[in-house]
Amino acid sequence: MIVSRGPSVVPRGALAFGIQLPIQAQSSLFAEPWEATATPDDLAAIARAADEHGFFYVAVCDHVAIPRQLAAAMGTTWYDSVATLSWLAAATTRVRLLSHVYNLAYRHPLVTAKAFATLDRLSAGRVILGVGAGHVADEFAGLGLNFSRRGRMLDDAIEVVDAALRTEFPTVANASFTVDGQLGLAPRPVQDPRPPLWIGGSSPAAVRRAARLGDGWLPQGTPLDQLPPLVELLRAERAAAGVAQPCDIGAITDWLHLGQPTWDVGRPCQAGTPARIAEHLRRYRDVGVDHLQVRFPSRGPAELIDQIAAFGSEVGPLLAP
């Protein structure tokens, strides 16, 4: 398999920070109660706050259809990733637009390449394509896909997407797809040689995939104390594959609150002064992490926006190199 390296977009030595947006995915496992009645205007306002206060990215999730037996836990509200990011591109100016993560197996990779190349053009080069293997077997079945082949299909789709984002008339032949160089895709992405490709997942297989095929790695909720061996595995696999280019290594942080919350946030939470929060987050950099996905408990969009603004203005500068 031939996948060329794309850009490393997180400045070396930085500890960048982004946020998975609320409202667009409403699993009971992480959504706040207020999100059920929130509006697209609320979603846009939160994205604009991240844009205005120095966040590196805003991110959205991806599911097509949730099986009935999982609907109580996962919910069925999952906004379409590309449609949502495209809409947010027009509502923001600087923040990068991340799919965290997009399931490549659910669409032909040329469809994915077309969508994200268009999004990169419309957003003036702000796309980060985060991809993953997927985990809901009945969703695969409902889409007519073989769940047991999801890893192979993801690897093969990455090869096609990589080629199609680099080349107007891509040529790829692998176990899952054949693209013969006779089909052209435009508009072309703004980023050269293509938008960065980050790979999600915390299993050893996902880490190896990120090392071999990705420009970045997106662990899925791995606690800080479990990150060091996975970072070492990533580096070892990357070296073994002969990849010299740095990999943008991410992490999802603990829940954070600037100040002391005056209500029961319902989950473990790091709370306190900006200095205390920054001190905690710098521990991620010590194990090799370059970018953080932060999250804030909140009782409504205004409170979340206040936390985003406070984090960007008071904690962000303390995370600079």
GROMACS .gro file of C-alpha atoms in nm:
model
  321
    1MET     CA    1   0.000   0.000   0.000
    2ILE     CA    2   0.132   0.342  -0.099
    3VAL     CA    3   0.017   0.643   0.100
    4SER     CA    4   0.225   0.957   0.075
    5ARG     CA    5   0.273   1.184   0.370
    6GLY     CA    6   0.063   1.496   0.401
    7PRO     CA    7   0.133   1.805   0.607
    8SER     CA    8   0.201   1.816   0.980
    9VAL     CA    9  -0.014   2.116   1.070
   10VAL     CA   10   0.036   2.156   1.446
   11PRO     CA   11   0.339   2.381   1.505
   12ARG     CA   12   0.623   2.186   1.664
   13GLY     CA   13   0.647   2.246   2.035
   14ALA     CA   14   0.292   2.379   2.055
   15LEU     CA   15   0.007   2.239   2.257
   16ALA     CA   16  -0.285   2.329   2.033
   17PHE     CA   17  -0.642   2.286   2.149
   18GLY     CA   18  -0.972   2.218   1.978
   19ILE     CA   19  -1.324   2.116   2.068
   20GLN     CA   20  -1.579   1.857   1.961
   21LEU     CA   21  -1.891   2.064   1.907
   22PRO     CA   22  -2.209   1.994   2.101
   23ILE     CA   23  -2.557   1.961   1.947
   24GLN     CA   24  -2.439   1.787   1.628
   25ALA     CA   25  -2.408   1.452   1.809
   26GLN     CA   26  -2.643   1.378   2.097
   27SER     CA   27  -2.542   1.049   2.253
   28SER     CA   28  -2.660   1.022   2.612
   29LEU     CA   29  -2.304   0.912   2.692
   30PHE     CA   30  -2.172   1.267   2.655
   31ALA     CA   31  -2.441   1.520   2.553
   32GLU     CA   32  -2.570   1.775   2.804
   33PRO     CA   33  -2.949   1.793   2.859
   34TRP     CA   34  -2.978   2.138   2.700
   35GLU     CA   35  -2.851   2.012   2.365
   36ALA     CA   36  -3.183   1.837   2.291
   37THR     CA   37  -3.357   2.173   2.240
   38ALA     CA   38  -3.060   2.368   2.106
   39THR     CA   39  -3.072   2.525   1.760
   40PRO     CA   40  -2.839   2.553   1.463
   41ASP     CA   41  -2.786   2.915   1.566
   42ASP     CA   42  -2.650   2.789   1.899
   43LEU     CA   43  -2.416   2.553   1.716
   44ALA     CA   44  -2.287   2.835   1.496
   45ALA     CA   45  -2.239   3.066   1.795
   46ILE     CA   46  -2.029   2.805   1.975
   47ALA     CA   47  -1.815   2.745   1.665
   48ARG     CA   48  -1.765   3.121   1.624
   49ALA     CA   49  -1.656   3.148   1.988
   50ALA     CA   50  -1.392   2.881   1.928
   51ASP     CA   51  -1.284   3.063   1.611
   52GLU     CA   52  -1.254   3.396   1.791
   53HIS     CA   53  -1.066   3.264   2.093
   54GLY     CA   54  -0.776   3.079   1.933
   55PHE     CA   55  -0.903   2.722   1.911
   56PHE     CA   56  -0.712   2.519   1.656
   57TYR     CA   57  -1.011   2.317   1.537
   58VAL     CA   58  -1.380   2.250   1.576
   59ALA     CA   59  -1.486   1.890   1.522
   60VAL     CA   60  -1.797   1.690   1.437
   61CYS     CA   61  -1.869   1.316   1.457
   62ASP     CA   62  -2.006   1.071   1.202
   63HIS     CA   63  -2.282   0.811   1.204
   64VAL     CA   64  -2.536   0.742   0.930
   65ALA     CA   65  -2.810   0.547   1.108
   66ILE     CA   66  -2.824   0.421   1.467
   67PRO     CA   67  -2.969   0.071   1.528
   68ARG     CA   68  -3.291   0.075   1.731
   69GLN     CA   69  -3.142  -0.130   2.014
   70LEU     CA   70  -2.866   0.131   2.062
   71ALA     CA   71  -3.082   0.441   2.017
   72ALA     CA   72  -3.151   0.492   2.388
   73ALA     CA   73  -2.778   0.522   2.461
   74MET     CA   74  -2.644   0.671   2.140
   75GLY     CA   75  -2.942   0.878   2.030
   76THR     CA   76  -3.031   0.915   1.663
   77THR     CA   77  -2.927   1.280   1.624
   78TRP     CA   78  -2.595   1.279   1.441
   79TYR     CA   79  -2.567   1.567   1.197
   80ASP     CA   80  -2.406   1.482   0.864
   81SER     CA   81  -2.036   1.560   0.898
   82VAL     CA   82  -1.967   1.723   0.562
   83ALA     CA   83  -2.290   1.923   0.552
   84THR     CA   84  -2.227   2.052   0.904
   85LEU     CA   85  -1.861   2.140   0.849
   86SER     CA   86  -1.947   2.313   0.522
   87TRP     CA   87  -2.208   2.526   0.697
   88LEU     CA   88  -1.964   2.606   0.977
   89ALA     CA   89  -1.699   2.702   0.723
   90ALA     CA   90  -1.918   2.996   0.626
   91ALA     CA   91  -1.970   3.091   0.992
   92THR     CA   92  -1.599   3.098   1.081
   93THR     CA   93  -1.279   3.240   0.938
   94ARG     CA   94  -0.970   3.081   1.094
   95VAL     CA   95  -1.047   2.766   1.292
   96ARG     CA   96  -0.976   2.435   1.124
   97LEU     CA   97  -1.262   2.198   1.041
   98LEU     CA   98  -1.208   1.842   1.166
   99SER     CA   99  -1.411   1.526   1.113
  100HIS     CA  100  -1.365   1.329   1.435
  101VAL     CA  101  -1.402   1.076   1.297
  102TYR     CA  102  -1.541   1.007   0.952
  103ASN     CA  103  -1.614   0.645   0.865
  104LEU     CA  104  -1.457   0.593   0.525
  105ALA     CA  105  -1.613   0.249   0.484
  106TYR     CA  106  -1.963   0.399   0.464
  107ARG     CA  107  -1.899   0.577   0.131
  108HIS     CA  108  -1.692   0.509  -0.176
  109PRO     CA  109  -1.357   0.683  -0.119
  110LEU     CA  110  -1.397   0.893  -0.434
  111VAL     CA  111  -1.717   1.035  -0.282
  112THR     CA  112  -1.525   1.117   0.035
  113ALA     CA  113  -1.239   1.276  -0.157
  114LYS     CA  114  -1.483   1.485  -0.361
  115ALA     CA  115  -1.665   1.607  -0.049
  116PHE     CA  116  -1.356   1.702   0.150
  117ALA     CA  117  -1.173   1.855  -0.147
  118THR     CA  118  -1.478   2.075  -0.202
  119LEU     CA  119  -1.490   2.162   0.168
  120ASP     CA  120  -1.120   2.252   0.164
  121ARG     CA  121  -1.182   2.480  -0.136
  122LEU     CA  122  -1.485   2.645   0.022
  123SER     CA  123  -1.307   2.697   0.356
  124ALA     CA  124  -0.984   2.836   0.205
  125GLY     CA  125  -0.780   2.535   0.314
  126ARG     CA  126  -0.899   2.462   0.667
  127VAL     CA  127  -0.991   2.092   0.647
  128ILE     CA  128  -0.847   1.815   0.861
  129LEU     CA  129  -0.983   1.477   0.756
  130GLY     CA  130  -1.006   1.254   1.062
  131VAL     CA  131  -1.105   0.897   0.982
  132GLY     CA  132  -1.178   0.577   1.171
  133ALA     CA  133  -1.287   0.216   1.130
  134GLY     CA  134  -1.630   0.239   1.292
  135HIS     CA  135  -1.769   0.026   1.574
  136VAL     CA  136  -2.144  -0.037   1.528
  137ALA     CA  137  -2.189  -0.375   1.359
  138ASP     CA  138  -2.560  -0.332   1.281
  139GLU     CA  139  -2.496   0.005   1.119
  140PHE     CA  140  -2.251  -0.165   0.883
  141ALA     CA  141  -2.507  -0.438   0.814
  142GLY     CA  142  -2.780  -0.183   0.743
  143LEU     CA  143  -2.554  -0.019   0.487
  144GLY     CA  144  -2.475  -0.353   0.324
  145LEU     CA  145  -2.115  -0.364   0.451
  146ASN     CA  146  -1.907  -0.641   0.606
  147PHE     CA  147  -1.822  -0.536   0.963
  148SER     CA  148  -1.542  -0.794   0.990
  149ARG     CA  149  -1.360  -0.630   0.696
  150ARG     CA  150  -1.377  -0.275   0.832
  151GLY     CA  151  -1.004  -0.250   0.902
  152ARG     CA  152  -0.908  -0.370   0.554
  153MET     CA  153  -1.168  -0.144   0.395
  154LEU     CA  154  -1.041   0.156   0.591
  155ASP     CA  155  -0.680   0.096   0.487
  156ASP     CA  156  -0.780   0.055   0.123
  157ALA     CA  157  -1.007   0.361   0.131
  158ILE     CA  158  -0.728   0.573   0.284
  159GLU     CA  159  -0.507   0.481  -0.011
  160VAL     CA  160  -0.771   0.596  -0.259
  161VAL     CA  161  -0.859   0.916  -0.069
  162ASP     CA  162  -0.490   1.004  -0.040
  163ALA     CA  163  -0.440   0.962  -0.413
  164ALA     CA  164  -0.759   1.145  -0.510
  165LEU     CA  165  -0.680   1.444  -0.288
  166ARG     CA  166  -0.332   1.469  -0.440
  167THR     CA  167  -0.406   1.396  -0.804
  168GLU     CA  168  -0.690   1.501  -1.031
  169PHE     CA  169  -0.691   1.164  -1.210
  170PRO     CA  170  -0.588   0.909  -0.943
  171THR     CA  171  -0.475   0.553  -1.012
  172VAL     CA  172  -0.508   0.295  -0.732
  173ALA     CA  173  -0.565  -0.080  -0.726
  174ASN     CA  174  -0.606  -0.267  -0.399
  175ALA     CA  175  -0.819  -0.543  -0.249
  176SER     CA  176  -1.128  -0.324  -0.213
  177PHE     CA  177  -1.110  -0.057  -0.486
  178THR     CA  178  -0.980  -0.003  -0.836
  179VAL     CA  179  -0.943   0.350  -0.972
  180ASP     CA  180  -0.789   0.347  -1.318
  181GLY     CA  181  -0.682   0.705  -1.378
  182GLN     CA  182  -0.975   0.776  -1.611
  183LEU     CA  183  -1.190   0.966  -1.360
  184GLY     CA  184  -1.102   1.324  -1.267
  185LEU     CA  185  -1.201   1.503  -0.946
  186ALA     CA  186  -1.224   1.880  -0.910
  187PRO     CA  187  -1.236   2.128  -0.749
  188ARG     CA  188  -0.895   2.055  -0.609
  189PRO     CA  189  -0.820   2.113  -0.239
  190VAL     CA  190  -0.638   2.430  -0.142
  191GLN     CA  191  -0.388   2.258   0.088
  192ASP     CA  192  -0.079   2.118  -0.079
  193PRO     CA  193  -0.012   1.832  -0.126
  194ARG     CA  194  -0.352   1.758   0.034
  195PRO     CA  195  -0.543   1.821   0.357
  196PRO     CA  196  -0.394   1.644   0.659
  197LEU     CA  197  -0.523   1.297   0.738
  198TRP     CA  198  -0.561   1.208   1.106
  199ILE     CA  199  -0.654   0.855   1.212
  200GLY     CA  200  -0.871   0.784   1.515
  201GLY     CA  201  -0.879   0.497   1.760
  202SER     CA  202  -0.688   0.375   2.063
  203SER     CA  203  -0.644   0.005   1.988
  204PRO     CA  204  -0.294  -0.113   1.890
  205ALA     CA  205  -0.427  -0.170   1.536
  206ALA     CA  206  -0.547   0.192   1.515
  207VAL     CA  207  -0.215   0.321   1.647
  208ARG     CA  208  -0.024   0.118   1.390
  209ARG     CA  209  -0.255   0.246   1.116
  210ALA     CA  210  -0.195   0.605   1.226
  211ALA     CA  211   0.180   0.545   1.229
  212ARG     CA  212   0.189   0.392   0.881
  213LEU     CA  213  -0.080   0.587   0.697
  214GLY     CA  214  -0.162   0.905   0.889
  215ASP     CA  215  -0.035   1.256   0.942
  216GLY     CA  216  -0.188   1.259   1.290
  217TRP     CA  217  -0.340   1.038   1.556
  218LEU     CA  218  -0.668   1.089   1.744
  219PRO     CA  219  -0.700   0.863   2.051
  220GLN     CA  220  -1.059   0.800   2.153
  221GLY     CA  221  -1.076   0.901   2.519
  222THR     CA  222  -0.757   0.728   2.633
  223PRO     CA  223  -0.670   0.848   2.987
  224LEU     CA  224  -0.347   1.040   3.031
  225ASP     CA  225  -0.179   0.762   3.230
  226GLN     CA  226  -0.244   0.514   2.946
  227LEU     CA  227  -0.103   0.732   2.669
  228PRO     CA  228   0.276   0.681   2.708
  229PRO     CA  229   0.294   0.320   2.581
  230LEU     CA  230   0.066   0.404   2.288
  231VAL     CA  231   0.276   0.706   2.194
  232GLU     CA  232   0.586   0.487   2.208
  233LEU     CA  233   0.414   0.226   1.989
  234LEU     CA  234   0.321   0.497   1.739
  235ARG     CA  235   0.678   0.624   1.722
  236ALA     CA  236   0.824   0.277   1.692
  237GLU     CA  237   0.583   0.175   1.415
  238ARG     CA  238   0.647   0.501   1.231
  239ALA     CA  239   1.021   0.451   1.246
  240ALA     CA  240   0.985   0.089   1.133
  241ALA     CA  241   0.780   0.209   0.835
  242GLY     CA  242   1.054   0.456   0.745
  243VAL     CA  243   0.835   0.763   0.799
  244ALA     CA  244   1.050   1.055   0.907
  245GLN     CA  245   0.782   1.324   0.908
  246PRO     CA  246   0.641   1.416   1.251
  247CYS     CA  247   0.297   1.288   1.348
  248ASP     CA  248   0.046   1.524   1.509
  249ILE     CA  249  -0.048   1.337   1.828
  250GLY     CA  250  -0.376   1.422   1.998
  251ALA     CA  251  -0.566   1.345   2.316
  252ILE     CA  252  -0.912   1.405   2.461
  253THR     CA  253  -0.871   1.576   2.798
  254ASP     CA  254  -1.058   1.538   3.122
  255TRP     CA  255  -1.365   1.756   3.159
  256LEU     CA  256  -1.250   2.108   3.249
  257HIS     CA  257  -1.407   2.407   3.424
  258LEU     CA  258  -1.250   2.749   3.466
  259GLY     CA  259  -1.332   2.845   3.824
  260GLN     CA  260  -1.533   2.631   4.062
  261PRO     CA  261  -1.866   2.501   3.928
  262THR     CA  262  -2.166   2.597   4.140
  263TRP     CA  263  -2.365   2.287   4.039
  264ASP     CA  264  -2.310   1.913   4.027
  265VAL     CA  265  -2.147   1.859   3.688
  266GLY     CA  266  -2.221   1.487   3.709
  267ARG     CA  267  -1.874   1.365   3.613
  268PRO     CA  268  -1.511   1.391   3.720
  269CYS     CA  269  -1.385   1.738   3.630
  270GLN     CA  270  -1.062   1.936   3.655
  271ALA     CA  271  -1.165   2.274   3.794
  272GLY     CA  272  -0.981   2.580   3.918
  273THR     CA  273  -0.770   2.873   3.809
  274PRO     CA  274  -0.625   2.908   3.459
  275ALA     CA  275  -0.281   2.834   3.601
  276ARG     CA  276  -0.402   2.512   3.761
  277ILE     CA  277  -0.579   2.397   3.445
  278ALA     CA  278  -0.274   2.479   3.231
  279GLU     CA  279  -0.044   2.294   3.469
  280HIS     CA  280  -0.261   1.985   3.437
  281LEU     CA  281  -0.278   2.007   3.057
  282ARG     CA  282   0.097   2.051   3.017
  283ARG     CA  283   0.131   1.695   3.145
  284TYR     CA  284  -0.005   1.584   2.807
  285ARG     CA  285   0.280   1.759   2.630
  286ASP     CA  286   0.524   1.576   2.858
  287VAL     CA  287   0.412   1.241   2.708
  288GLY     CA  288   0.435   1.364   2.348
  289VAL     CA  289   0.089   1.507   2.277
  290ASP     CA  290   0.068   1.805   2.036
  291HIS     CA  291  -0.304   1.884   2.033
  292LEU     CA  292  -0.580   1.854   2.290
  293GLN     CA  293  -0.952   1.815   2.251
  294VAL     CA  294  -1.092   2.001   2.551
  295ARG     CA  295  -1.444   1.967   2.689
  296PHE     CA  296  -1.645   2.172   2.934
  297PRO     CA  297  -1.958   2.076   3.132
  298SER     CA  298  -2.230   2.335   3.085
  299ARG     CA  299  -2.597   2.409   3.147
  300GLY     CA  300  -2.657   2.595   2.823
  301PRO     CA  301  -2.487   2.742   2.516
  302ALA     CA  302  -2.410   3.077   2.683
  303GLU     CA  303  -2.225   2.907   2.968
  304LEU     CA  304  -2.030   2.691   2.724
  305ILE     CA  305  -1.935   2.999   2.519
  306ASP     CA  306  -1.815   3.171   2.839
  307GLN     CA  307  -1.594   2.871   2.917
  308ILE     CA  308  -1.456   2.864   2.562
  309ALA     CA  309  -1.374   3.235   2.580
  310ALA     CA  310  -1.211   3.206   2.923
  311PHE     CA  311  -1.006   2.904   2.817
  312GLY     CA  312  -0.885   3.068   2.497
  313SER     CA  313  -0.788   3.396   2.660
  314GLU     CA  314  -0.661   3.275   2.999
  315VAL     CA  315  -0.537   2.917   2.956
  316GLY     CA  316  -0.434   2.915   2.590
  317PRO     CA  317  -0.140   3.157   2.638
  318LEU     CA  318  -0.008   2.937   2.921
  319LEU     CA  319   0.012   2.641   2.680
  320ALA     CA  320   0.233   2.821   2.428
  321PRO     CA  321   0.586   2.686   2.375
   0.00000   0.00000   0.00000
